Every structure is written in C-alpha cells, then in structure tokens.
Amino acid sequence: KHPTKRQQKKEKSIAKKSTSSNGGVLSGLTLAVSTLDKGVQHANNDDSYKSVCTFISDNSGAEVSNQISKKVFAVICNPSAVSQATQKVRKAVKKGVHIIDVQWVRDCVEEGEKLNFKDYMLDEMVPESARQQQAAGKKKKNEVAAPITSSSVCIEASTAGTYVKTINWDCC
C-alpha cells in the first residue's frame, strides 16, 4: 500500500524538522529570504526564492521565516533584491535587521562553520529612498503635539459620544 499525499507531506515535514535541528552550522538562527520578484529572470538559477529557502532549510540548520520579526536574525538576499528594495528589505531596514548576501549561507555550509556575516552584509547597497522612508517613519513616532492656538480644536465629551468643536481663545 502506497502512502497518501497527506502522509507523504507529513513525513517530508518531519524529515525537514529533524535535519534543521540536527545541529547544522546555522542551527538556532531564524532567517528570512528576499530575492527578485516572480517573473524576473535570475542571473543564477540558484538565486530563486524557492531554491534559496530550500538550501537554507535542507543544509544549514536555520529556520526560514516568511516575515520579518524580532526573532529574525537576518534577511538573506541577492544584491539585485537589495538594489530593488523589496518589501522584506525595506522592513529589515525599518526594524534594524541585518541584510546579508545569500553567499554567506552557502560559504558557511561549505566551510562547515558559522562565518563572520559582516563580510557579507549588503546594508550599504540599500537605496537611499528606502533609508529615507525609514527615517521619516521614526520622525513621525517622535513628533510632539502642536501648541494650542486660536484656531485649535477642542474635543469635548457628551452623553451622545465625543464631538469636535472649534473654540476661539482670543488670547493668542
């Protein structure tokens, strides 16, 4: 009797978990991946999103995340994804997550040890426009409320709810 597709998927999932927890060179790290968008020809077929994710999960022991969060150590990219400022690259800049060339993972696996990632960082390749967006986002968070002037709006509460009423202070 042949295993069902569901059983095959489950076995594959278990096999992946056991290989990623087997103490690979990047075991314990969570990485996100960003490559070129779909439909764009890759300079190297090994740079496709799927092949990079598969390589990481099958060979390095690291966990691959689809999202950028606090637990993500780095976004693994090829240079063209960084120069295009993909969504994950912009989020990495915003959250202060490292942006590292995919070659770092390949070299770590090849050498059998975790290499210094600083030699592979692509942060400086991030377009200035993406950096400015990140700086503008920080500025908005730190803005202080404007002082009260004669045209300021007062918010008053009533039993029917909250409403806005303009009050002329005649003092400013």
PDB file of C-alpha atoms in Angstrom:
ATOM      1  CA  LYS A   1       0.000   0.000   0.000  1.00  0.00           C
ATOM      2  CA  HIS A   2       1.324   3.442  -1.009  1.00  0.00           C
ATOM      3  CA  PRO A   3       1.267   6.360   1.446  1.00  0.00           C
ATOM      4  CA  THR A   4      -1.287   9.077   0.773  1.00  0.00           C
ATOM      5  CA  LYS A   5      -0.239  12.601  -0.231  1.00  0.00           C
ATOM      6  CA  ARG A   6      -1.053  13.780   3.280  1.00  0.00           C
ATOM      7  CA  GLN A   7       1.204  11.108   4.791  1.00  0.00           C
ATOM      8  CA  GLN A   8       3.982  11.983   2.336  1.00  0.00           C
ATOM      9  CA  LYS A   9       3.739  15.671   3.275  1.00  0.00           C
ATOM     10  CA  LYS A  10       3.840  14.799   6.978  1.00  0.00           C
ATOM     11  CA  GLU A  11       6.903  12.570   6.513  1.00  0.00           C
ATOM     12  CA  LYS A  12       8.619  15.302   4.497  1.00  0.00           C
ATOM     13  CA  SER A  13       7.845  17.862   7.225  1.00  0.00           C
ATOM     14  CA  ILE A  14       9.218  15.571   9.930  1.00  0.00           C
ATOM     15  CA  ALA A  15      12.348  14.930   7.867  1.00  0.00           C
ATOM     16  CA  LYS A  16      12.887  18.685   7.392  1.00  0.00           C
ATOM     17  CA  LYS A  17      12.467  19.342  11.120  1.00  0.00           C
ATOM     18  CA  SER A  18      14.935  16.634  12.009  1.00  0.00           C
ATOM     19  CA  THR A  19      17.536  17.948   9.546  1.00  0.00           C
ATOM     20  CA  SER A  20      17.115  21.526  10.742  1.00  0.00           C
ATOM     21  CA  SER A  21      17.506  20.511  14.370  1.00  0.00           C
ATOM     22  CA  ASN A  22      20.476  18.250  13.729  1.00  0.00           C
ATOM     23  CA  GLY A  23      22.996  20.930  14.659  1.00  0.00           C
ATOM     24  CA  GLY A  24      23.623  22.474  11.260  1.00  0.00           C
ATOM     25  CA  VAL A  25      26.139  25.309  11.087  1.00  0.00           C
ATOM     26  CA  LEU A  26      23.387  27.930  11.443  1.00  0.00           C
ATOM     27  CA  SER A  27      21.256  25.981  13.887  1.00  0.00           C
ATOM     28  CA  GLY A  28      19.254  28.233  16.191  1.00  0.00           C
ATOM     29  CA  LEU A  29      19.063  31.143  13.729  1.00  0.00           C
ATOM     30  CA  THR A  30      15.886  32.337  12.065  1.00  0.00           C
ATOM     31  CA  LEU A  31      16.413  33.813   8.618  1.00  0.00           C
ATOM     32  CA  ALA A  32      14.088  35.462   6.121  1.00  0.00           C
ATOM     33  CA  VAL A  33      14.735  35.343   2.381  1.00  0.00           C
ATOM     34  CA  SER A  34      14.231  38.003  -0.271  1.00  0.00           C
ATOM     35  CA  THR A  35      15.115  37.530  -3.910  1.00  0.00           C
ATOM     36  CA  LEU A  36      13.835  39.041  -7.124  1.00  0.00           C
ATOM     37  CA  ASP A  37      10.113  39.210  -7.752  1.00  0.00           C
ATOM     38  CA  LYS A  38       8.380  36.466  -9.728  1.00  0.00           C
ATOM     39  CA  GLY A  39       8.711  36.794 -13.479  1.00  0.00           C
ATOM     40  CA  VAL A  40      12.143  38.409 -13.293  1.00  0.00           C
ATOM     41  CA  GLN A  41      14.966  36.350 -14.736  1.00  0.00           C
ATOM     42  CA  HIS A  42      17.632  35.458 -12.157  1.00  0.00           C
ATOM     43  CA  ALA A  43      21.287  35.794 -13.093  1.00  0.00           C
ATOM     44  CA  ASN A  44      21.872  32.495 -11.330  1.00  0.00           C
ATOM     45  CA  ASN A  45      19.150  29.831 -11.105  1.00  0.00           C
ATOM     46  CA  ASP A  46      20.268  29.121  -7.512  1.00  0.00           C
ATOM     47  CA  ASP A  47      19.110  32.649  -6.569  1.00  0.00           C
ATOM     48  CA  SER A  48      15.390  31.943  -6.875  1.00  0.00           C
ATOM     49  CA  TYR A  49      13.356  32.341  -3.675  1.00  0.00           C
ATOM     50  CA  LYS A  50      12.398  28.673  -3.591  1.00  0.00           C
ATOM     51  CA  SER A  51      15.913  27.365  -4.175  1.00  0.00           C
ATOM     52  CA  VAL A  52      17.422  29.674  -1.520  1.00  0.00           C
ATOM     53  CA  CYS A  53      14.774  28.687   1.067  1.00  0.00           C
ATOM     54  CA  THR A  54      15.253  25.007   0.271  1.00  0.00           C
ATOM     55  CA  PHE A  55      19.034  25.302   0.520  1.00  0.00           C
ATOM     56  CA  ILE A  56      18.820  27.046   3.893  1.00  0.00           C
ATOM     57  CA  SER A  57      16.349  24.628   5.447  1.00  0.00           C
ATOM     58  CA  ASP A  58      17.972  21.481   3.993  1.00  0.00           C
ATOM     59  CA  ASN A  59      21.637  22.316   4.577  1.00  0.00           C
ATOM     60  CA  SER A  60      22.239  24.969   7.213  1.00  0.00           C
ATOM     61  CA  GLY A  61      20.024  24.029  10.168  1.00  0.00           C
ATOM     62  CA  ALA A  62      18.493  27.533  10.250  1.00  0.00           C
ATOM     63  CA  GLU A  63      14.749  28.150  10.319  1.00  0.00           C
ATOM     64  CA  VAL A  64      13.235  30.131   7.428  1.00  0.00           C
ATOM     65  CA  SER A  65      10.598  32.740   8.259  1.00  0.00           C
ATOM     66  CA  ASN A  66       8.198  34.315   5.779  1.00  0.00           C
ATOM     67  CA  GLN A  67       8.009  37.509   7.827  1.00  0.00           C
ATOM     68  CA  ILE A  68      10.410  39.988   9.372  1.00  0.00           C
ATOM     69  CA  SER A  69      10.036  39.905  13.150  1.00  0.00           C
ATOM     70  CA  LYS A  70      12.163  40.351  16.271  1.00  0.00           C
ATOM     71  CA  LYS A  71      13.264  36.727  16.143  1.00  0.00           C
ATOM     72  CA  VAL A  72      14.682  37.062  12.600  1.00  0.00           C
ATOM     73  CA  PHE A  73      18.460  37.383  12.684  1.00  0.00           C
ATOM     74  CA  ALA A  74      18.879  38.468   9.057  1.00  0.00           C
ATOM     75  CA  VAL A  75      17.283  38.759   5.652  1.00  0.00           C
ATOM     76  CA  ILE A  76      19.241  36.654   3.188  1.00  0.00           C
ATOM     77  CA  CYS A  77      19.235  38.393  -0.213  1.00  0.00           C
ATOM     78  CA  ASN A  78      20.919  38.556  -3.535  1.00  0.00           C
ATOM     79  CA  PRO A  79      22.272  42.004  -4.499  1.00  0.00           C
ATOM     80  CA  SER A  80      19.516  42.650  -7.031  1.00  0.00           C
ATOM     81  CA  ALA A  81      16.801  42.227  -4.361  1.00  0.00           C
ATOM     82  CA  VAL A  82      18.568  44.822  -2.234  1.00  0.00           C
ATOM     83  CA  SER A  83      19.019  47.301  -5.083  1.00  0.00           C
ATOM     84  CA  GLN A  84      15.315  46.915  -5.912  1.00  0.00           C
ATOM     85  CA  ALA A  85      14.437  47.470  -2.231  1.00  0.00           C
ATOM     86  CA  THR A  86      11.976  44.586  -1.991  1.00  0.00           C
ATOM     87  CA  GLN A  87       9.343  44.694   0.733  1.00  0.00           C
ATOM     88  CA  LYS A  88      11.380  42.435   3.041  1.00  0.00           C
ATOM     89  CA  VAL A  89      14.477  44.585   2.509  1.00  0.00           C
ATOM     90  CA  ARG A  90      12.515  47.734   3.424  1.00  0.00           C
ATOM     91  CA  LYS A  91      11.095  46.023   6.521  1.00  0.00           C
ATOM     92  CA  ALA A  92      14.573  44.853   7.514  1.00  0.00           C
ATOM     93  CA  VAL A  93      15.863  48.426   7.253  1.00  0.00           C
ATOM     94  CA  LYS A  94      12.915  49.691   9.293  1.00  0.00           C
ATOM     95  CA  LYS A  95      13.390  47.065  12.036  1.00  0.00           C
ATOM     96  CA  GLY A  96      17.188  47.146  12.063  1.00  0.00           C
ATOM     97  CA  VAL A  97      17.568  43.539  10.856  1.00  0.00           C
ATOM     98  CA  HIS A  98      20.816  42.573   9.090  1.00  0.00           C
ATOM     99  CA  ILE A  99      20.747  42.278   5.285  1.00  0.00           C
ATOM    100  CA  ILE A 100      23.200  39.578   4.230  1.00  0.00           C
ATOM    101  CA  ASP A 101      24.197  38.110   0.855  1.00  0.00           C
ATOM    102  CA  VAL A 102      22.965  34.590   0.171  1.00  0.00           C
ATOM    103  CA  GLN A 103      26.603  33.605  -0.438  1.00  0.00           C
ATOM    104  CA  TRP A 104      27.166  33.749   3.345  1.00  0.00           C
ATOM    105  CA  VAL A 105      24.861  30.768   3.886  1.00  0.00           C
ATOM    106  CA  ARG A 106      26.498  28.842   1.040  1.00  0.00           C
ATOM    107  CA  ASP A 107      30.003  29.557   2.371  1.00  0.00           C
ATOM    108  CA  CYS A 108      29.012  28.620   5.955  1.00  0.00           C
ATOM    109  CA  VAL A 109      27.678  25.266   4.755  1.00  0.00           C
ATOM    110  CA  GLU A 110      30.717  24.691   2.541  1.00  0.00           C
ATOM    111  CA  GLU A 111      33.176  25.541   5.346  1.00  0.00           C
ATOM    112  CA  GLY A 112      31.167  23.639   7.955  1.00  0.00           C
ATOM    113  CA  GLU A 113      31.156  26.575  10.388  1.00  0.00           C
ATOM    114  CA  LYS A 114      29.370  29.863  11.030  1.00  0.00           C
ATOM    115  CA  LEU A 115      31.456  32.527   9.295  1.00  0.00           C
ATOM    116  CA  ASN A 116      31.590  36.230  10.180  1.00  0.00           C
ATOM    117  CA  PHE A 117      28.487  37.644   8.490  1.00  0.00           C
ATOM    118  CA  LYS A 118      29.850  41.209   8.482  1.00  0.00           C
ATOM    119  CA  ASP A 119      31.958  40.359   5.427  1.00  0.00           C
ATOM    120  CA  TYR A 120      28.734  39.546   3.536  1.00  0.00           C
ATOM    121  CA  MET A 121      26.497  42.439   4.623  1.00  0.00           C
ATOM    122  CA  LEU A 122      24.568  44.276   1.912  1.00  0.00           C
ATOM    123  CA  ASP A 123      23.193  47.102   4.073  1.00  0.00           C
ATOM    124  CA  GLU A 124      25.187  49.729   2.183  1.00  0.00           C
ATOM    125  CA  MET A 125      23.518  48.697  -1.086  1.00  0.00           C
ATOM    126  CA  VAL A 126      20.047  49.661   0.175  1.00  0.00           C
ATOM    127  CA  PRO A 127      18.781  52.569  -1.944  1.00  0.00           C
ATOM    128  CA  GLU A 128      18.726  55.955  -0.237  1.00  0.00           C
ATOM    129  CA  SER A 129      14.967  56.216  -0.841  1.00  0.00           C
ATOM    130  CA  ALA A 130      14.349  53.173   1.400  1.00  0.00           C
ATOM    131  CA  ARG A 131      16.561  54.652   4.123  1.00  0.00           C
ATOM    132  CA  GLN A 132      14.710  57.980   3.932  1.00  0.00           C
ATOM    133  CA  GLN A 133      11.358  56.196   4.312  1.00  0.00           C
ATOM    134  CA  GLN A 134      12.694  54.529   7.445  1.00  0.00           C
ATOM    135  CA  ALA A 135      13.926  57.850   8.842  1.00  0.00           C
ATOM    136  CA  ALA A 136      10.572  59.511   8.073  1.00  0.00           C
ATOM    137  CA  GLY A 137       8.770  56.723   9.932  1.00  0.00           C
ATOM    138  CA  LYS A 138      10.908  57.322  13.035  1.00  0.00           C
ATOM    139  CA  LYS A 139      10.300  61.067  12.839  1.00  0.00           C
ATOM    140  CA  LYS A 140       6.525  60.583  12.861  1.00  0.00           C
ATOM    141  CA  LYS A 141       6.722  58.472  16.011  1.00  0.00           C
ATOM    142  CA  ASN A 142       8.725  61.158  17.819  1.00  0.00           C
ATOM    143  CA  GLU A 143       6.585  64.148  16.798  1.00  0.00           C
ATOM    144  CA  VAL A 144       5.190  66.310  19.616  1.00  0.00           C
ATOM    145  CA  ALA A 145       1.668  67.716  19.601  1.00  0.00           C
ATOM    146  CA  ALA A 146       1.370  71.278  18.319  1.00  0.00           C
ATOM    147  CA  PRO A 147       0.826  74.060  20.883  1.00  0.00           C
ATOM    148  CA  ILE A 148      -2.690  75.417  21.381  1.00  0.00           C
ATOM    149  CA  THR A 149      -3.516  78.402  19.163  1.00  0.00           C
ATOM    150  CA  SER A 150      -6.629  80.433  18.477  1.00  0.00           C
ATOM    151  CA  SER A 151      -7.675  78.022  15.746  1.00  0.00           C
ATOM    152  CA  SER A 152      -7.043  74.899  17.828  1.00  0.00           C
ATOM    153  CA  VAL A 153      -9.741  72.262  18.094  1.00  0.00           C
ATOM    154  CA  CYS A 154     -11.077  71.142  21.460  1.00  0.00           C
ATOM    155  CA  ILE A 155     -12.582  67.704  21.947  1.00  0.00           C
ATOM    156  CA  GLU A 156     -15.460  67.555  24.413  1.00  0.00           C
ATOM    157  CA  ALA A 157     -17.365  64.547  25.684  1.00  0.00           C
ATOM    158  CA  SER A 158     -21.131  64.311  25.885  1.00  0.00           C
ATOM    159  CA  THR A 159     -23.603  61.532  26.641  1.00  0.00           C
ATOM    160  CA  ALA A 160     -24.114  61.016  22.908  1.00  0.00           C
ATOM    161  CA  GLY A 161     -20.381  60.456  22.348  1.00  0.00           C
ATOM    162  CA  THR A 162     -17.380  62.594  21.522  1.00  0.00           C
ATOM    163  CA  TYR A 163     -17.597  65.567  19.177  1.00  0.00           C
ATOM    164  CA  VAL A 164     -15.227  68.204  17.921  1.00  0.00           C
ATOM    165  CA  LYS A 165     -15.861  71.913  18.482  1.00  0.00           C
ATOM    166  CA  THR A 166     -13.647  74.799  17.378  1.00  0.00           C
ATOM    167  CA  ILE A 167     -13.078  77.359  20.096  1.00  0.00           C
ATOM    168  CA  ASN A 168     -11.621  80.812  19.556  1.00  0.00           C
ATOM    169  CA  TRP A 169      -9.440  81.541  22.609  1.00  0.00           C
ATOM    170  CA  ASP A 170      -8.983  85.276  21.841  1.00  0.00           C
ATOM    171  CA  CYS A 171      -5.782  85.213  23.843  1.00  0.00           C
ATOM    172  CA  CYS A 172      -3.142  84.002  21.418  1.00  0.00           C
TER     173      CYS A 172
END
